[in-house]
Each structure stands twice: as C-alpha cells, then as structure tokens.
Amino acid sequence: MTENIGVLGKKSPQRTDVERVVNVPLPTVYGPFQAVGYFDHERGDEQVALVYGDPGPDRVLTRLHSECLTGDAFGSRHCECGDQLASALRAVAAEGSGVVVYLRGHEGRGIGLLAKLRAMALQAEGLDTVEANLALGLPVDARDYGVAARILDDLGVRSVRLMSNNPRKREALVRHGIQVAEQVPLLIPPCESNITYLRTKRERLDHHLPHLDAVAHASS
C-alpha cells in the first residue's frame, strides 16, 4: 500500500512497541483526513491518528483525545468529550493541517467503561468524579500518554500546539520527548449536566477552565 508523502512517510525505525499497520483516506463531515492505524504491542490496544494535510514536524496543531464512548458516540452531556473531539477536528481542518490522536484504553481516565459507569452512578448520589473513583478503589487518573508520543514521533512530529486544558498532557508529552510549543485552550460552554464535573476538573485536577468563572458569576 502506498502511503501519503510528507509527514506520513516519516516512520521512526527505533520504535518497535507501537507498529504502524495501515494508512487510509477517511472522508469526514469535517473534511478529508488520513486515518493512520497503530497497534500497541505493549498494551494490546489498537490506536488511530487522524491526520489532516501535511502537518510537517514543528508546531503541529494536535489533540490527544481520550476515548469516551458515552461522550464521543452517544452525545452524553455528563462530560464535554464529544464536543471537544468535534471542535478539535474542526480546528485542524480550519488550520489546513494537524493531528488528532484518538487514544483507546483511556475510557474513564483509564479505568474502563464499566468502572466509569459505576463511578457515574456514585456521582449521581453526590460524590464528585475524584471521590467516585477513589470510593471504587481505583486511581483518579490512570492514563498513559507514552503511546501518543510514540505515534507523533512515528509521524515525524517534533513539536506541537497542544489543544488541551489539562497540564498533565503537556507534561507527559515533554517527558516523552515531544516539545509543546503552545497549549491551546479547548473550552466548551458548560451545561447544567456537566458544570459540577467541570468544576471538579478545575479545582481537583488542575484543568485550566477560566470560562467557568462567567458561569459562577451568572449564578451568584
């Protein structure tokens, strides 16, 4: 199979734990992407990077998106994940180039789908998202971004403009050798169903969510 020229042709020979398996055109409602599929031999996960245009190596507009079935596929308003994914894909298409790495195995900040649903049940009883995970004996955030860094490395990306409100994503990429030239906010207007969740992310998980201040002022 013939792969795209440019960044898609730059494969790193040193990486053996994450294998590029397929590269196929993926027309979407946001524009024409290339879906580059990977297999993570270390964890057994299948991963995909959606690449728009020819991003080049530096200051690539990038989103690391953690899998969220309820938000991404079902349109859950419990979180902002589905809207963030759509916004990131639109932003990359508007930019003319960029990468969205969709990270399987990150459901519920790494605890899995059923555990996430159990945590959501506890949140419905009054616990916040951090307390719910801990009440289940699970980590607050078990995600590992090493595979994302290896995928970016394989694509020839050296530095990114990272679309994220989470400082831990930036720290993880830097730790794994990908430079973060800029952190680009990805702010979604809150709704009644997710405002408590978002406030917990800001207050307990250090997410940068300054737009919540306007909601607090409006409700005071």
mmCIF file of C-alpha atoms in Angstrom:
data_model
loop_
_atom_site.group_PDB
_atom_site.id
_atom_site.type_symbol
_atom_site.label_atom_id
_atom_site.label_comp_id
_atom_site.label_asym_id
_atom_site.label_seq_id
_atom_site.Cartn_x
_atom_site.Cartn_y
_atom_site.Cartn_z
ATOM 1 C CA MET A 1 0.000 0.000 0.000
ATOM 2 C CA THR A 2 1.276 3.434 -0.951
ATOM 3 C CA GLU A 3 1.275 5.962 1.880
ATOM 4 C CA ASN A 4 0.975 9.728 1.670
ATOM 5 C CA ILE A 5 4.074 11.788 1.090
ATOM 6 C CA GLY A 6 5.249 14.289 3.680
ATOM 7 C CA VAL A 7 4.837 13.658 7.372
ATOM 8 C CA LEU A 8 3.043 10.351 6.820
ATOM 9 C CA GLY A 9 6.132 8.912 5.195
ATOM 10 C CA LYS A 10 8.475 9.581 8.117
ATOM 11 C CA LYS A 11 8.491 6.389 10.133
ATOM 12 C CA SER A 12 10.850 6.044 13.075
ATOM 13 C CA PRO A 13 12.864 2.797 12.849
ATOM 14 C CA GLN A 14 13.669 2.822 16.574
ATOM 15 C CA ARG A 15 10.047 2.309 17.711
ATOM 16 C CA THR A 16 9.057 -1.349 17.834
ATOM 17 C CA ASP A 17 6.419 -1.373 20.611
ATOM 18 C CA VAL A 18 3.961 0.721 18.567
ATOM 19 C CA GLU A 19 3.560 -0.518 14.993
ATOM 20 C CA ARG A 20 2.003 1.426 12.152
ATOM 21 C CA VAL A 21 -0.376 -1.027 10.482
ATOM 22 C CA VAL A 22 -2.453 0.912 7.957
ATOM 23 C CA ASN A 23 -2.943 4.356 6.443
ATOM 24 C CA VAL A 24 -6.233 5.013 4.647
ATOM 25 C CA PRO A 25 -8.147 8.095 3.443
ATOM 26 C CA LEU A 26 -11.046 8.917 5.766
ATOM 27 C CA PRO A 27 -13.554 11.428 4.412
ATOM 28 C CA THR A 28 -15.442 13.005 7.321
ATOM 29 C CA VAL A 29 -18.001 15.744 7.897
ATOM 30 C CA TYR A 30 -15.048 17.910 8.965
ATOM 31 C CA GLY A 31 -13.003 17.274 5.826
ATOM 32 C CA PRO A 32 -10.695 14.656 4.288
ATOM 33 C CA PHE A 33 -8.401 13.048 6.870
ATOM 34 C CA GLN A 34 -5.929 10.202 6.715
ATOM 35 C CA ALA A 35 -6.614 7.523 9.337
ATOM 36 C CA VAL A 36 -3.284 6.055 10.406
ATOM 37 C CA GLY A 37 -3.806 2.893 12.429
ATOM 38 C CA TYR A 38 -1.359 1.581 15.014
ATOM 39 C CA PHE A 39 -1.057 -1.470 17.223
ATOM 40 C CA ASP A 40 0.394 -1.002 20.700
ATOM 41 C CA HIS A 41 2.240 -4.263 21.342
ATOM 42 C CA GLU A 42 2.927 -3.311 24.965
ATOM 43 C CA ARG A 43 -0.732 -2.851 25.970
ATOM 44 C CA GLY A 44 -2.553 -4.690 23.190
ATOM 45 C CA ASP A 45 -4.565 -1.609 22.183
ATOM 46 C CA GLU A 46 -5.448 -0.510 18.664
ATOM 47 C CA GLN A 47 -4.888 3.219 18.170
ATOM 48 C CA VAL A 48 -5.566 5.722 15.412
ATOM 49 C CA ALA A 49 -4.217 9.116 14.426
ATOM 50 C CA LEU A 50 -6.351 11.317 12.190
ATOM 51 C CA VAL A 51 -4.016 13.427 10.073
ATOM 52 C CA TYR A 52 -5.146 16.415 8.035
ATOM 53 C CA GLY A 53 -2.963 17.748 5.240
ATOM 54 C CA ASP A 54 0.809 17.643 5.615
ATOM 55 C CA PRO A 55 1.475 18.928 9.143
ATOM 56 C CA GLY A 56 5.277 18.952 8.974
ATOM 57 C CA PRO A 57 7.489 18.469 12.020
ATOM 58 C CA ASP A 58 7.064 21.651 14.076
ATOM 59 C CA ARG A 59 4.248 23.472 15.873
ATOM 60 C CA VAL A 60 1.696 20.958 14.651
ATOM 61 C CA LEU A 61 -1.840 21.651 15.850
ATOM 62 C CA THR A 62 -2.546 18.490 17.836
ATOM 63 C CA ARG A 63 -5.194 16.961 20.045
ATOM 64 C CA LEU A 64 -4.660 13.893 22.231
ATOM 65 C CA HIS A 65 -8.223 12.712 22.717
ATOM 66 C CA SER A 66 -9.005 10.107 25.343
ATOM 67 C CA GLU A 67 -11.613 7.566 24.264
ATOM 68 C CA CYS A 68 -15.051 8.328 25.719
ATOM 69 C CA LEU A 69 -17.809 6.125 24.359
ATOM 70 C CA THR A 70 -20.590 7.899 26.234
ATOM 71 C CA GLY A 71 -19.493 11.355 25.095
ATOM 72 C CA ASP A 72 -17.996 10.679 21.670
ATOM 73 C CA ALA A 73 -20.602 8.218 20.370
ATOM 74 C CA PHE A 74 -23.721 8.750 22.488
ATOM 75 C CA GLY A 75 -23.547 12.521 22.962
ATOM 76 C CA SER A 76 -23.542 12.380 26.759
ATOM 77 C CA ARG A 77 -23.838 15.764 28.463
ATOM 78 C CA HIS A 78 -22.202 14.397 31.599
ATOM 79 C CA CYS A 79 -18.854 15.472 30.117
ATOM 80 C CA GLU A 80 -17.646 17.708 27.280
ATOM 81 C CA CYS A 81 -15.665 14.995 25.460
ATOM 82 C CA GLY A 82 -17.794 14.678 22.346
ATOM 83 C CA ASP A 83 -17.851 18.434 21.801
ATOM 84 C CA GLN A 84 -14.097 18.628 22.368
ATOM 85 C CA LEU A 85 -13.449 15.944 19.762
ATOM 86 C CA ALA A 86 -15.658 17.686 17.211
ATOM 87 C CA SER A 87 -14.064 21.068 17.977
ATOM 88 C CA ALA A 88 -10.563 19.635 17.606
ATOM 89 C CA LEU A 89 -11.363 18.054 14.235
ATOM 90 C CA ARG A 90 -12.901 21.309 13.017
ATOM 91 C CA ALA A 91 -9.887 23.299 14.235
ATOM 92 C CA VAL A 92 -7.404 21.004 12.488
ATOM 93 C CA ALA A 93 -9.384 21.212 9.233
ATOM 94 C CA ALA A 94 -9.607 25.016 9.508
ATOM 95 C CA GLU A 95 -5.856 25.169 10.140
ATOM 96 C CA GLY A 96 -5.227 23.188 6.966
ATOM 97 C CA SER A 97 -3.099 20.597 8.740
ATOM 98 C CA GLY A 98 -2.775 18.846 12.072
ATOM 99 C CA VAL A 99 -3.213 15.624 14.023
ATOM 100 C CA VAL A 100 -5.863 14.200 16.333
ATOM 101 C CA VAL A 101 -4.621 11.112 18.174
ATOM 102 C CA TYR A 102 -7.598 9.093 19.415
ATOM 103 C CA LEU A 103 -6.427 7.128 22.443
ATOM 104 C CA ARG A 104 -8.103 3.785 23.067
ATOM 105 C CA GLY A 105 -7.834 2.377 26.595
ATOM 106 C CA HIS A 106 -8.383 5.823 28.136
ATOM 107 C CA GLU A 107 -12.076 5.346 28.907
ATOM 108 C CA GLY A 108 -12.970 6.962 32.227
ATOM 109 C CA ARG A 109 -9.456 8.415 32.612
ATOM 110 C CA GLY A 110 -8.106 4.903 32.184
ATOM 111 C CA ILE A 111 -10.381 2.873 34.483
ATOM 112 C CA GLY A 112 -12.522 1.332 31.724
ATOM 113 C CA LEU A 113 -16.116 1.667 30.577
ATOM 114 C CA LEU A 114 -17.937 -0.339 33.252
ATOM 115 C CA ALA A 115 -15.928 1.217 36.072
ATOM 116 C CA LYS A 116 -16.673 4.642 34.601
ATOM 117 C CA LEU A 117 -20.394 3.896 34.629
ATOM 118 C CA ARG A 118 -20.137 2.739 38.235
ATOM 119 C CA ALA A 119 -18.328 5.982 39.074
ATOM 120 C CA MET A 120 -21.066 7.946 37.315
ATOM 121 C CA ALA A 121 -23.644 6.176 39.489
ATOM 122 C CA LEU A 122 -21.771 7.329 42.586
ATOM 123 C CA GLN A 123 -21.633 10.855 41.202
ATOM 124 C CA ALA A 124 -25.420 10.760 40.810
ATOM 125 C CA GLU A 125 -25.527 10.078 44.570
ATOM 126 C CA GLY A 126 -23.442 13.168 45.333
ATOM 127 C CA LEU A 127 -19.766 12.229 45.024
ATOM 128 C CA ASP A 128 -17.552 14.176 42.647
ATOM 129 C CA THR A 129 -15.573 12.461 39.904
ATOM 130 C CA VAL A 130 -12.420 12.180 42.028
ATOM 131 C CA GLU A 131 -14.247 10.872 45.103
ATOM 132 C CA ALA A 132 -16.168 8.340 42.991
ATOM 133 C CA ASN A 133 -13.012 6.761 41.567
ATOM 134 C CA LEU A 134 -11.409 6.586 44.985
ATOM 135 C CA ALA A 135 -14.560 5.075 46.516
ATOM 136 C CA LEU A 136 -14.268 2.259 43.959
ATOM 137 C CA GLY A 137 -10.626 1.705 44.913
ATOM 138 C CA LEU A 138 -9.489 2.987 41.518
ATOM 139 C CA PRO A 139 -6.915 5.613 40.524
ATOM 140 C CA VAL A 140 -8.134 9.131 39.857
ATOM 141 C CA ASP A 141 -6.307 9.193 36.505
ATOM 142 C CA ALA A 142 -4.599 6.096 35.115
ATOM 143 C CA ARG A 143 -3.913 7.385 31.606
ATOM 144 C CA ASP A 144 -0.519 6.978 29.962
ATOM 145 C CA TYR A 145 0.372 9.272 27.066
ATOM 146 C CA GLY A 146 3.552 7.450 26.075
ATOM 147 C CA VAL A 147 1.828 5.758 23.132
ATOM 148 C CA ALA A 148 0.641 9.151 21.864
ATOM 149 C CA ALA A 149 4.197 10.452 21.938
ATOM 150 C CA ARG A 150 5.415 7.412 20.020
ATOM 151 C CA ILE A 151 2.705 7.865 17.405
ATOM 152 C CA LEU A 152 3.646 11.527 16.962
ATOM 153 C CA ASP A 153 7.293 10.518 16.704
ATOM 154 C CA ASP A 154 6.411 7.990 14.015
ATOM 155 C CA LEU A 155 4.560 10.705 12.093
ATOM 156 C CA GLY A 156 7.673 12.873 12.191
ATOM 157 C CA VAL A 157 6.178 15.414 14.613
ATOM 158 C CA ARG A 158 8.743 17.083 16.882
ATOM 159 C CA SER A 159 6.733 19.890 18.459
ATOM 160 C CA VAL A 160 3.037 20.571 18.865
ATOM 161 C CA ARG A 161 0.499 23.243 19.629
ATOM 162 C CA LEU A 162 -1.484 21.101 22.017
ATOM 163 C CA MET A 163 -5.250 21.544 22.156
ATOM 164 C CA SER A 164 -5.902 20.737 25.797
ATOM 165 C CA ASN A 165 -6.905 22.247 29.128
ATOM 166 C CA ASN A 166 -5.041 19.532 31.031
ATOM 167 C CA PRO A 167 -1.469 20.433 32.111
ATOM 168 C CA ARG A 168 -0.660 16.739 32.652
ATOM 169 C CA LYS A 169 -0.926 16.057 28.931
ATOM 170 C CA ARG A 170 1.656 18.722 28.250
ATOM 171 C CA GLU A 171 3.955 17.374 30.955
ATOM 172 C CA ALA A 172 3.618 13.823 29.643
ATOM 173 C CA LEU A 173 4.477 14.747 26.065
ATOM 174 C CA VAL A 174 7.523 16.719 27.155
ATOM 175 C CA ARG A 175 8.616 13.820 29.351
ATOM 176 C CA HIS A 176 8.371 11.505 26.333
ATOM 177 C CA GLY A 177 10.382 13.764 24.047
ATOM 178 C CA ILE A 178 7.716 15.787 22.192
ATOM 179 C CA GLN A 179 8.075 19.548 22.578
ATOM 180 C CA VAL A 180 4.963 21.583 23.376
ATOM 181 C CA ALA A 181 5.371 24.967 21.741
ATOM 182 C CA GLU A 182 1.954 26.176 22.917
ATOM 183 C CA GLN A 183 -1.036 24.913 24.862
ATOM 184 C CA VAL A 184 -4.226 25.898 23.037
ATOM 185 C CA PRO A 185 -7.399 26.066 25.185
ATOM 186 C CA LEU A 186 -10.269 23.841 24.092
ATOM 187 C CA LEU A 187 -13.144 25.368 26.038
ATOM 188 C CA ILE A 188 -16.686 24.078 25.614
ATOM 189 C CA PRO A 189 -19.618 26.047 27.098
ATOM 190 C CA PRO A 190 -20.838 24.137 30.153
ATOM 191 C CA CYS A 191 -24.381 22.924 30.677
ATOM 192 C CA GLU A 192 -26.394 22.068 33.766
ATOM 193 C CA SER A 193 -25.484 18.375 33.466
ATOM 194 C CA ASN A 194 -21.707 18.846 33.460
ATOM 195 C CA ILE A 195 -20.962 22.049 35.369
ATOM 196 C CA THR A 196 -20.199 20.223 38.638
ATOM 197 C CA TYR A 197 -17.957 17.752 36.777
ATOM 198 C CA LEU A 198 -16.079 20.594 35.071
ATOM 199 C CA ARG A 199 -15.617 22.496 38.320
ATOM 200 C CA THR A 200 -14.139 19.360 39.879
ATOM 201 C CA LYS A 201 -11.733 19.032 36.965
ATOM 202 C CA ARG A 202 -10.600 22.596 37.553
ATOM 203 C CA GLU A 203 -10.419 22.511 41.333
ATOM 204 C CA ARG A 204 -9.076 18.995 41.902
ATOM 205 C CA LEU A 205 -7.342 18.026 38.642
ATOM 206 C CA ASP A 206 -5.824 21.426 37.764
ATOM 207 C CA HIS A 207 -7.519 21.776 34.386
ATOM 208 C CA HIS A 208 -7.376 25.327 33.029
ATOM 209 C CA LEU A 209 -11.053 26.260 32.640
ATOM 210 C CA PRO A 210 -11.330 30.044 33.061
ATOM 211 C CA HIS A 211 -14.678 30.162 31.225
ATOM 212 C CA LEU A 212 -16.330 28.623 34.282
ATOM 213 C CA ASP A 213 -15.872 31.916 36.133
ATOM 214 C CA ALA A 214 -18.575 33.515 33.987
ATOM 215 C CA VAL A 215 -20.979 30.705 34.930
ATOM 216 C CA ALA A 216 -20.219 31.193 38.625
ATOM 217 C CA HIS A 217 -20.851 34.935 38.333
ATOM 218 C CA ALA A 218 -24.069 34.408 36.441
ATOM 219 C CA SER A 219 -25.397 32.024 39.084
ATOM 220 C CA SER A 220 -24.342 34.131 42.077
#
